[in-house]
CSV table of C-alpha atoms in Angstrom, one decimal:
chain,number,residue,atom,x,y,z
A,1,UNK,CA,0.0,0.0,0.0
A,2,UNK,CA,1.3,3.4,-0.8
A,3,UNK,CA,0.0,6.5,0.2
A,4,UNK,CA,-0.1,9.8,-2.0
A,5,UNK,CA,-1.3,12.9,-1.0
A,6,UNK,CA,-1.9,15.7,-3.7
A,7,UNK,CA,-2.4,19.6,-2.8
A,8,UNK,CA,-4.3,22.1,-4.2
A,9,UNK,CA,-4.6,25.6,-4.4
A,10,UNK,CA,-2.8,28.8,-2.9
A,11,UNK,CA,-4.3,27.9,0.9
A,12,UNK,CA,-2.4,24.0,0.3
A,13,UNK,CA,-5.5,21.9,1.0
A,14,UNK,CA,-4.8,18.6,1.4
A,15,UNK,CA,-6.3,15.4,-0.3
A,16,UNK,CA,-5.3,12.1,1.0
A,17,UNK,CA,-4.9,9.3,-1.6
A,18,UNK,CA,-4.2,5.7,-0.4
A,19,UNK,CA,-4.0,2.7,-3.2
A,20,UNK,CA,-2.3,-0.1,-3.7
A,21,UNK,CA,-1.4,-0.8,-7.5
A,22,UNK,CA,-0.7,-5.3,-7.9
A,23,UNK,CA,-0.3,-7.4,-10.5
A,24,UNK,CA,-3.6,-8.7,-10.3
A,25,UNK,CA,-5.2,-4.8,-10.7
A,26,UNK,CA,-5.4,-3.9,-14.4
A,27,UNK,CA,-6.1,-0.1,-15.0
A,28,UNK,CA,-6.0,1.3,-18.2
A,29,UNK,CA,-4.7,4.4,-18.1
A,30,UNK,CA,-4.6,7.1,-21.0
A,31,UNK,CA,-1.1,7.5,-23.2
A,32,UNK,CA,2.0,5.5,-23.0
A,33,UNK,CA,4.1,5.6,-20.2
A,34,UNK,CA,7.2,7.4,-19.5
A,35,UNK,CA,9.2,4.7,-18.1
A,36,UNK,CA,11.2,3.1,-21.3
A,37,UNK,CA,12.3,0.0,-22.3
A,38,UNK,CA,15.5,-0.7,-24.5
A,39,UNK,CA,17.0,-3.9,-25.2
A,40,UNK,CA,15.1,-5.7,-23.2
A,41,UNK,CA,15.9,-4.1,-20.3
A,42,UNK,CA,13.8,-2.3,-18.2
A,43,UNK,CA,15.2,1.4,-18.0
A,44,UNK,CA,13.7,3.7,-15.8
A,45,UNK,CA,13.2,7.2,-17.3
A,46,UNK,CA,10.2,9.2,-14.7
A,47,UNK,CA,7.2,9.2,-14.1
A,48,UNK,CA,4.8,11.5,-15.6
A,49,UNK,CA,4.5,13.8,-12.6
A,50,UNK,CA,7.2,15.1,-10.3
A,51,UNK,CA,6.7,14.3,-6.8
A,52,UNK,CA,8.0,14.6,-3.4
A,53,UNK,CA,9.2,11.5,-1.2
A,54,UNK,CA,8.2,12.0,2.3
A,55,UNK,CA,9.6,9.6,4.9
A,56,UNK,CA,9.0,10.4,9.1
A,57,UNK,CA,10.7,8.2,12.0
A,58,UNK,CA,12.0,8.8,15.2
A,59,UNK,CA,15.4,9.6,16.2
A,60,UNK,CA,15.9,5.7,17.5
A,61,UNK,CA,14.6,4.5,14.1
A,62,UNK,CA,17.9,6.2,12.0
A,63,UNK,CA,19.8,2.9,11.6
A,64,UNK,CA,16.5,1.3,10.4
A,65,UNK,CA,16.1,4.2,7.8
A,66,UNK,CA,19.5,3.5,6.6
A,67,UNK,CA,18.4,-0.1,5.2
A,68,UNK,CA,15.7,0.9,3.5
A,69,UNK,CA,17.2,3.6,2.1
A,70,UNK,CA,19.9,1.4,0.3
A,71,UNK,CA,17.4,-0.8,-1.2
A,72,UNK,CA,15.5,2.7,-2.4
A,73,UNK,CA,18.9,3.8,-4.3
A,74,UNK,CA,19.2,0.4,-5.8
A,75,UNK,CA,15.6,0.4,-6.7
A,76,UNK,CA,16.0,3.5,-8.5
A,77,UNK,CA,13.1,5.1,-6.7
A,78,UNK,CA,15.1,7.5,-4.8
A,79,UNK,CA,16.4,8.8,-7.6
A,80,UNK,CA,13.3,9.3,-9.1
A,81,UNK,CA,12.0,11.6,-6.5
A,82,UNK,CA,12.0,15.5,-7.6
A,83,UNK,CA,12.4,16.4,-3.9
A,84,UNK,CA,13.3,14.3,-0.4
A,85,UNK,CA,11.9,15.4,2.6
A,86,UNK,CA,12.8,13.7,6.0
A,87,UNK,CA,11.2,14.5,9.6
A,88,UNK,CA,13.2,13.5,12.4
A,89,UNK,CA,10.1,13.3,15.3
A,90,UNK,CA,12.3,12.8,19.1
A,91,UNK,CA,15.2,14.6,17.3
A,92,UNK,CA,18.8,15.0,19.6
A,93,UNK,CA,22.4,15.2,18.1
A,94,UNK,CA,22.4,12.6,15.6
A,95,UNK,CA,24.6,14.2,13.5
A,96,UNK,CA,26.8,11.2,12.5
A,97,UNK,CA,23.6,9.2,11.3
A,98,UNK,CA,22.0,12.4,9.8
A,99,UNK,CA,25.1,12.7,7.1
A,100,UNK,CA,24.6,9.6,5.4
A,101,UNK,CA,20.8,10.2,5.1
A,102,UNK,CA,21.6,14.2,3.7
A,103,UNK,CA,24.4,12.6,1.6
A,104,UNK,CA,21.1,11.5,-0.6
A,105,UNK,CA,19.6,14.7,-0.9
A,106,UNK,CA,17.2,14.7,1.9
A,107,UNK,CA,16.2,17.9,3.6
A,108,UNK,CA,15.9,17.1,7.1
A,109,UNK,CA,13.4,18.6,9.3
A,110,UNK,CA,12.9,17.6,13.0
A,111,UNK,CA,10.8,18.0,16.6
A,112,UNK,CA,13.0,17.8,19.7
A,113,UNK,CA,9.8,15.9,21.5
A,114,UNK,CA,7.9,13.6,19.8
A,115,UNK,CA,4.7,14.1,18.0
A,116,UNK,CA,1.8,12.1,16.3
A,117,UNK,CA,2.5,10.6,12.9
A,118,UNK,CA,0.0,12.7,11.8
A,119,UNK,CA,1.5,16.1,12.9
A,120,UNK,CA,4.9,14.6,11.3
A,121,UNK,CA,2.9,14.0,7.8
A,122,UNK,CA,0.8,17.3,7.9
A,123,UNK,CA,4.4,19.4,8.3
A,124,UNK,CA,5.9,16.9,5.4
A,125,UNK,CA,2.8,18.0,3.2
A,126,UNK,CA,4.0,21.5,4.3
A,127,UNK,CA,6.9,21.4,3.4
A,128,UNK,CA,6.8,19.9,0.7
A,129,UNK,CA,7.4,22.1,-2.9
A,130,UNK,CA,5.6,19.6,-5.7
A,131,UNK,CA,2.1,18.8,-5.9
A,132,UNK,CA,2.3,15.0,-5.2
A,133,UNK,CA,3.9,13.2,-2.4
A,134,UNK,CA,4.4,9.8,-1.6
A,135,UNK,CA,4.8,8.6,2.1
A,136,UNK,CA,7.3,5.8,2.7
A,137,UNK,CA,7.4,4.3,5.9
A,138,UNK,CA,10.9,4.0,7.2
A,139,UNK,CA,11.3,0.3,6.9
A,140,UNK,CA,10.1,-0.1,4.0
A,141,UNK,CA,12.4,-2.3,1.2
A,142,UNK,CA,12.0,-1.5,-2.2
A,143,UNK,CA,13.1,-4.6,-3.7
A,144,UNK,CA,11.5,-4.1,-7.3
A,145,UNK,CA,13.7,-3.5,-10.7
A,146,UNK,CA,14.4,0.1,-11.5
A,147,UNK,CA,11.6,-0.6,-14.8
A,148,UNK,CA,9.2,-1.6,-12.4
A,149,UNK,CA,9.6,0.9,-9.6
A,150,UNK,CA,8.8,3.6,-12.5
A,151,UNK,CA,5.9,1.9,-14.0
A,152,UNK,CA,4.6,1.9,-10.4
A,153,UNK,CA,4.9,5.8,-10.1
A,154,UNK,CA,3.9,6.6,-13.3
A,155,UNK,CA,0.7,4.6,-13.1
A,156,UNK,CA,0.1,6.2,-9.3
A,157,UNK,CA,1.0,10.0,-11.0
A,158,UNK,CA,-1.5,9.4,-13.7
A,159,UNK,CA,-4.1,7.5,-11.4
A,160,UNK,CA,-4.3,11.2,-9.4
A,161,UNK,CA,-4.0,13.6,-12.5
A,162,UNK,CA,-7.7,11.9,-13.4
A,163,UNK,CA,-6.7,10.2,-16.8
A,164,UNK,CA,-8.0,6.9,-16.3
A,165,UNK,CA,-10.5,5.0,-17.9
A,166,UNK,CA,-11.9,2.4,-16.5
């Protein structure tokens, strides 16, 4: 399950979109799809919208952030994000642990107590510059090829700009 939230407007109003895209879900969704595929191998070019990756934990939960985020990079999903936002809820001196994390391109903001998951999302969405965002949790292993991680996105950016037929 993955959950994108889109904004709208000056005032940044807030719609929450949860869906979960398998194989057994066919969607037919208008115009071809911006992920390519040459010789056979899948090559992941972007999806059709640009989106902001969102990704909240506590200051205990850095180390478990760390793993996912190597099988993100491998995945080719990191990469694919226009903008990486991180919120650090508990937040102390974890400098060591934070440079690895900002070494990826992730903007880090924090709380020195912590808050609801729900606070932590709501000043993601905030913060956030691009019109769709997709929430990963911070254990989450992305373990699909780079082709597939793109076709994934691309369907999700498509499903939300309302060109779907069904």
């Amino acid at each position: 399950m993955v959950a994108w939230i889109t904004s709208r407007g000056i005032k940044r109003t807030f719609s929450l979109i949860i869906f979960c895209v398998a194989s057994t879900v066919q969607f037919k969704v208008d115009g071809a799809s911006s992920c390519v595929e040459k010789d056979g191998a899948n090559l992941s070019k972007s999806p059709s919208c640009n989106f902001t990756l969102g990704v909240t934990c506590l200051s205990t939960e850095l180390e478990t952030l760390n793993r996912s985020l190597q099988t993100w990079v491998a995945s080719g999903l990191l990469g694919l994000a226009a903008e990486r936002l991180l919120y650090i809820s508990n937040h102390s001196a974890h400098v060591n642990k934070l440079q690895h994390i900002e070494m990826h391109g992730f903007k880090v903001l924090h709380s020195r107590s912590v808050v609801l998951i729900s606070t932590a999302l709501q000043r993601l969405a905030q913060a956030a510059t691009y019109r769709y965002l997709l929430f990963l949790e911070k254990d989450y292993l992305c373990l699909e090829p780079a082709g597939t991680v793109c076709a994934e996105l691309d369907t999700g950016c498509r499903l939300l700009s309302n060109t779907i037929n069904f």
